[in-house]
Tab-separated table of C-alpha atoms and ligand atoms in Angstrom:
chain	number	residue	atom	x	y	z
A	14	UNK	CA	146.904	71.445	191.434
A	15	UNK	CA	150.386	72.802	192.144
A	16	UNK	CA	153.247	70.651	190.824
A	17	UNK	CA	156.106	73.139	190.393
A	18	UNK	CA	158.305	74.629	193.087
A	19	UNK	CA	158.310	78.196	194.319
A	20	UNK	CA	161.779	79.555	195.164
A	21	UNK	CA	162.363	83.086	196.421
A	22	UNK	CA	165.534	85.107	196.733
A	23	UNK	CA	165.811	87.639	199.548
A	24	UNK	CA	168.242	89.946	201.289
A	25	UNK	CA	168.971	93.591	202.028
A	26	UNK	CA	170.223	96.121	199.534
A	27	UNK	CA	173.257	95.116	197.449
A	28	UNK	CA	173.512	91.479	198.598
A	29	UNK	CA	173.653	90.221	194.984
A	30	UNK	CA	170.167	88.887	194.212
A	31	UNK	CA	170.271	90.092	190.623
A	32	UNK	CA	173.816	88.756	190.232
A	33	UNK	CA	172.711	85.245	191.257
A	34	UNK	CA	169.256	85.030	189.710
A	35	UNK	CA	170.339	83.924	186.241
A	36	UNK	CA	172.875	81.511	187.721
A	37	UNK	CA	170.075	79.777	189.650
A	38	UNK	CA	167.781	79.697	186.619
A	39	UNK	CA	170.514	78.180	184.427
A	40	UNK	CA	171.342	75.571	187.061
A	41	UNK	CA	167.705	74.463	187.270
A	42	UNK	CA	167.214	74.523	183.498
A	43	UNK	CA	170.265	72.299	183.058
A	44	UNK	CA	168.582	69.896	185.483
A	45	UNK	CA	165.603	69.797	183.096
A	46	UNK	CA	163.256	72.188	184.902
A	47	UNK	CA	161.090	74.748	183.193
A	48	UNK	CA	161.880	77.988	185.052
A	49	UNK	CA	159.918	81.234	185.279
A	50	UNK	CA	162.009	84.166	186.521
A	51	UNK	CA	160.052	87.005	188.032
A	52	UNK	CA	160.309	89.748	190.662
A	53	UNK	CA	158.491	91.782	193.274
A	54	UNK	CA	157.189	94.331	193.381
A	55	UNK	CA	156.324	93.672	189.750
A	56	UNK	CA	156.105	90.687	187.444
A	57	UNK	CA	152.918	91.645	185.546
A	58	UNK	CA	151.944	94.698	183.505
A	59	UNK	CA	149.865	96.207	186.309
A	60	UNK	CA	152.266	95.153	189.074
A	61	UNK	CA	155.166	96.814	187.216
A	62	UNK	CA	153.155	100.062	187.125
A	63	UNK	CA	152.652	99.749	190.883
A	64	UNK	CA	156.415	99.107	191.240
A	65	UNK	CA	157.108	102.462	189.592
A	66	UNK	CA	154.768	104.175	192.089
A	67	UNK	CA	156.611	102.455	194.941
A	68	UNK	CA	160.197	103.046	193.854
A	69	UNK	CA	160.094	106.440	192.161
A	70	UNK	CA	160.593	109.663	194.081
A	71	UNK	CA	157.184	111.343	193.785
A	72	UNK	CA	156.437	114.926	194.723
A	73	UNK	CA	153.545	113.697	196.882
A	74	UNK	CA	154.839	111.675	199.825
A	75	UNK	CA	153.707	108.046	199.662
A	76	UNK	CA	152.431	107.242	203.153
A	77	UNK	CA	153.535	103.993	204.813
A	78	UNK	CA	150.021	102.526	204.802
A	79	UNK	CA	149.707	103.095	201.042
A	80	UNK	CA	153.171	101.570	200.554
A	81	UNK	CA	152.166	98.406	202.414
A	82	UNK	CA	148.874	98.064	200.546
A	83	UNK	CA	150.480	98.742	197.154
A	84	UNK	CA	153.045	95.980	197.830
A	85	UNK	CA	150.174	93.570	198.363
A	86	UNK	CA	148.101	94.963	195.470
A	87	UNK	CA	151.041	94.229	193.148
A	88	UNK	CA	151.437	90.801	194.776
A	89	UNK	CA	147.765	89.929	194.253
A	90	UNK	CA	148.133	90.545	190.500
A	91	UNK	CA	151.402	88.643	190.410
A	92	UNK	CA	150.160	85.597	192.344
A	93	UNK	CA	146.959	85.335	190.339
A	94	UNK	CA	148.327	85.986	186.843
A	95	UNK	CA	151.895	84.634	186.932
A	96	UNK	CA	152.921	82.584	189.973
A	97	UNK	CA	149.911	80.289	190.416
A	98	UNK	CA	149.482	79.502	186.683
A	99	UNK	CA	153.214	78.721	186.330
A	100	UNK	CA	153.242	76.425	189.376
A	101	UNK	CA	150.104	74.673	188.138
A	102	UNK	CA	151.866	73.999	184.813
A	103	UNK	CA	154.747	72.385	186.706
A	104	UNK	CA	157.271	75.204	186.244
A	105	UNK	CA	159.692	76.250	188.945
A	106	UNK	CA	159.060	79.894	189.815
A	107	UNK	CA	162.149	81.858	190.802
A	108	UNK	CA	161.110	85.144	192.355
A	109	UNK	CA	163.403	88.068	193.268
A	110	UNK	CA	161.792	89.019	196.629
A	111	UNK	CA	158.342	88.044	197.928
A	112	UNK	CA	156.401	88.424	201.182
A	113	UNK	CA	159.430	87.973	203.462
A	114	UNK	CA	160.489	91.356	202.036
A	115	UNK	CA	157.222	92.880	203.266
A	116	UNK	CA	157.829	91.570	206.784
A	117	UNK	CA	161.419	92.844	206.615
A	118	UNK	CA	160.911	96.269	204.987
A	119	UNK	CA	157.382	97.244	206.042
A	120	UNK	CA	157.339	95.252	209.302
A	121	UNK	CA	160.960	95.875	210.301
A	122	UNK	CA	161.854	99.065	208.450
A	123	UNK	CA	158.498	100.854	208.795
A	124	UNK	CA	157.457	99.288	212.112
A	125	UNK	CA	154.118	97.818	210.962
A	126	UNK	CA	152.542	95.245	213.226
A	127	UNK	CA	153.524	91.782	211.968
A	128	UNK	CA	150.033	90.422	212.713
A	129	UNK	CA	148.485	93.037	210.422
A	130	UNK	CA	150.879	91.969	207.652
A	131	UNK	CA	149.984	88.330	208.340
A	132	UNK	CA	146.289	89.130	207.928
A	133	UNK	CA	146.828	90.770	204.517
A	134	UNK	CA	149.171	87.943	203.494
A	135	UNK	CA	146.443	85.374	204.175
A	136	UNK	CA	143.844	87.498	202.391
A	137	UNK	CA	145.994	87.879	199.246
A	138	UNK	CA	147.897	84.601	199.073
A	139	UNK	CA	145.347	82.170	200.499
A	140	UNK	CA	148.060	79.837	201.755
A	141	UNK	CA	150.503	80.227	198.851
A	142	UNK	CA	154.057	80.424	200.256
A	143	UNK	CA	157.554	79.773	198.931
A	144	UNK	CA	158.821	76.184	199.120
A	145	UNK	CA	162.355	77.465	199.656
A	146	UNK	CA	163.887	80.866	200.277
A	147	UNK	CA	167.530	81.677	199.633
A	148	UNK	CA	168.541	84.491	201.983
A	149	UNK	CA	171.706	86.263	200.891
A	150	UNK	CA	173.059	87.738	204.088
A	151	UNK	CA	175.582	90.539	204.267
A	152	UNK	CA	176.441	93.379	206.634
A	153	UNK	CA	174.356	96.427	205.813
A	154	UNK	CA	177.465	98.560	205.497
A	155	UNK	CA	179.006	96.395	202.761
A	156	UNK	CA	175.634	95.959	201.018
A	157	UNK	CA	175.120	99.730	200.843
A	158	UNK	CA	178.660	100.227	199.530
A	159	UNK	CA	178.039	97.667	196.792
A	160	UNK	CA	174.679	99.182	195.885
A	161	UNK	CA	176.107	102.713	195.803
A	162	UNK	CA	178.340	101.702	192.911
A	163	UNK	CA	175.248	101.263	190.719
A	164	UNK	CA	172.531	103.727	189.626
A	165	UNK	CA	170.816	106.697	191.321
A	166	UNK	CA	169.191	105.594	194.612
A	167	UNK	CA	165.438	104.876	194.423
A	168	UNK	CA	162.958	105.670	197.229
A	169	UNK	CA	164.002	102.657	199.350
A	170	UNK	CA	167.703	102.967	198.630
A	171	UNK	CA	167.547	106.508	200.026
A	172	UNK	CA	166.750	105.176	203.518
A	173	UNK	CA	169.346	105.374	206.311
A	174	UNK	CA	171.573	102.514	207.534
A	175	UNK	CA	169.407	102.022	210.678
A	176	UNK	CA	166.412	101.199	208.445
A	177	UNK	CA	168.362	98.445	206.677
A	178	UNK	CA	169.693	97.077	209.996
A	179	UNK	CA	166.073	96.504	211.066
A	180	UNK	CA	165.320	94.899	207.694
A	181	UNK	CA	168.263	92.517	208.028
A	182	UNK	CA	167.247	91.682	211.613
A	183	UNK	CA	163.751	90.625	210.542
A	184	UNK	CA	165.099	88.460	207.713
A	185	UNK	CA	167.437	86.655	210.124
A	186	UNK	CA	164.647	86.221	212.700
A	187	UNK	CA	162.357	84.713	210.094
A	188	UNK	CA	165.081	82.350	208.945
A	189	UNK	CA	165.511	81.187	212.554
A	190	UNK	CA	161.794	80.495	212.907
A	191	UNK	CA	161.564	78.561	209.596
A	192	UNK	CA	164.935	76.830	209.139
A	193	UNK	CA	163.403	74.170	206.874
A	194	UNK	CA	162.379	76.838	204.341
A	195	UNK	CA	165.308	79.254	204.540
A	196	UNK	CA	168.798	78.647	203.229
A	197	UNK	CA	171.150	81.399	204.428
A	198	UNK	CA	174.141	82.204	202.226
A	199	UNK	CA	177.078	84.302	203.401
A	200	UNK	CA	177.011	86.969	200.677
A	201	UNK	CA	180.282	88.558	201.816
A	202	UNK	CA	182.148	85.779	199.974
A	203	UNK	CA	183.219	86.061	196.328
A	204	UNK	CA	180.605	85.561	193.606
A	205	UNK	CA	182.172	82.148	192.837
A	206	UNK	CA	181.948	81.015	196.482
A	207	UNK	CA	178.370	82.290	196.793
A	208	UNK	CA	177.385	80.403	193.644
A	209	UNK	CA	179.119	77.218	194.796
A	210	UNK	CA	177.075	77.367	197.994
A	211	UNK	CA	173.841	77.966	196.064
A	212	UNK	CA	174.661	75.127	193.625
A	213	UNK	CA	175.139	72.598	196.410
A	214	UNK	CA	171.873	73.725	198.035
A	215	UNK	CA	170.013	73.337	194.719
A	216	UNK	CA	171.684	69.982	194.063
A	217	UNK	CA	170.375	68.700	197.394
A	218	UNK	CA	166.938	70.123	196.687
A	219	UNK	CA	166.776	68.255	193.369
A	220	UNK	CA	167.909	64.995	195.001
A	221	UNK	CA	165.203	65.286	197.694
A	222	UNK	CA	162.484	66.205	195.226
B	316	LIG	N1	160.361	95.960	198.805
B	316	LIG	C1	159.632	96.190	199.954
B	316	LIG	O1	159.862	97.182	200.651
B	316	LIG	N2	158.648	95.310	200.303
B	316	LIG	C2	158.333	94.239	199.557
B	316	LIG	O2	157.408	93.483	199.909
B	316	LIG	C3	159.114	94.007	198.362
B	316	LIG	C4	160.110	94.893	198.022
B	316	LIG	C5	158.801	92.810	197.515
B	316	LIG	C6	162.968	96.985	195.213
B	316	LIG	O3	163.493	95.682	195.298
B	316	LIG	C7	162.672	97.525	196.562
B	316	LIG	O4	161.396	97.095	196.999
B	316	LIG	C8	163.637	97.047	197.590
B	316	LIG	C9	162.799	96.542	198.754
B	316	LIG	C10	161.413	96.944	198.413
B	316	LIG	N3	164.429	98.148	197.960
B	316	LIG	N4	165.479	98.150	198.536
B	316	LIG	N5	166.426	98.317	199.063
B	316	LIG	P1	164.663	95.219	194.345
B	316	LIG	O5	164.904	93.803	194.716
B	316	LIG	O6	164.337	95.515	192.944
B	316	LIG	O7	165.889	96.202	194.734
B	316	LIG	P2	167.286	95.936	195.353
B	316	LIG	O8	167.294	95.409	196.704
B	316	LIG	O9	167.957	97.232	195.181
B	316	LIG	O10	167.863	94.741	194.483
B	316	LIG	P3	168.866	94.755	193.341
B	316	LIG	O11	168.929	96.054	192.636
B	316	LIG	O12	168.476	93.587	192.497
B	316	LIG	O13	170.231	94.566	194.132
B	316	LIG	P4	170.882	93.190	194.604
B	316	LIG	O14	170.255	92.096	193.861
B	316	LIG	O15	170.859	93.058	196.033
B	316	LIG	O16	172.377	93.327	194.203
B	316	LIG	P5	173.142	93.159	192.750
B	316	LIG	O17	172.666	94.235	191.815
B	316	LIG	O18	173.145	91.776	192.275
B	316	LIG	O19	174.592	93.471	193.286
B	316	LIG	C11	174.955	94.748	193.786
B	316	LIG	C12	176.423	95.060	193.399
B	316	LIG	O20	177.279	94.166	194.113
B	316	LIG	C13	176.710	94.829	191.909
B	316	LIG	O21	177.624	95.794	191.491
B	316	LIG	C14	177.357	93.435	191.885
B	316	LIG	O22	178.264	93.281	190.821
B	316	LIG	C15	178.076	93.397	193.226
B	316	LIG	N6	178.180	92.030	193.813
B	316	LIG	C16	177.219	91.082	193.819
B	316	LIG	N7	177.659	89.970	194.470
B	316	LIG	C17	178.912	90.256	194.890
B	316	LIG	C18	179.913	89.515	195.623
B	316	LIG	N8	179.687	88.274	196.071
B	316	LIG	N9	181.086	90.124	195.884
B	316	LIG	C19	181.321	91.393	195.459
B	316	LIG	N10	180.438	92.145	194.753
B	316	LIG	C20	179.250	91.579	194.473
């Protein structure tokens, strides 16, 4: 039986997911929750190996179909070995990206049919879905500028601006369709303002628990 809560953090490149992840975990821990921080693709030994296949620049081109299936292969390991057991123990799972990213990047960015993604989602997750999703929203231009100030671009970060515009569009569409699950945060604000917004959202979530 699932007793914990499953919270995901989403957004395009450079929106500040990593910056806010520990803040969220600390906020929930102070409220007495046991928190498991994890990420996708990745989160288990095998899923992290798949992550390297997905993000590294390989000499052999990774085809889009393989990319989609590898995302879900990593997710299957992650759901089975980390997310479900943690939720069953009553922990709150805080995950940096989950299946909304597949709809946004593979559905939006790579133009896969959303119904095909839905079919694989059902096959792998068997109904498991985030309770809440914090969507950090920012113009693609600013996000890419922020991200460029970090390390060498990986395989996804090397995509063009138009790719990320489609990704952002899908995220916003999904948030419109499921307003009860999504909380959109204006990530163009300062880190302090972003975290104030997230704190008041989490405060409300804890009150309504
Ligand atoms: N992917 C996919 O295609 N399909 C899927 O199903 C899944 C993933 C699950 C890896 O994800 C890639 O996998 C990802 C999508 C794909 N590729 N892309 N693009 P990832 O989450 O590991 O990679 P990422 O998007 O590059 O995330 P990141 O490295 O964690 O970046 P971030 O969290 O968005 O940003 P950050 O590192 O916290 O912040 C970026 C910079 O901005 C940094 O210098 C901060 O100090 C600064 N920052 C942060 N917030 C602010 C504010 N408020 N003001 C000013 N500056 C700020």
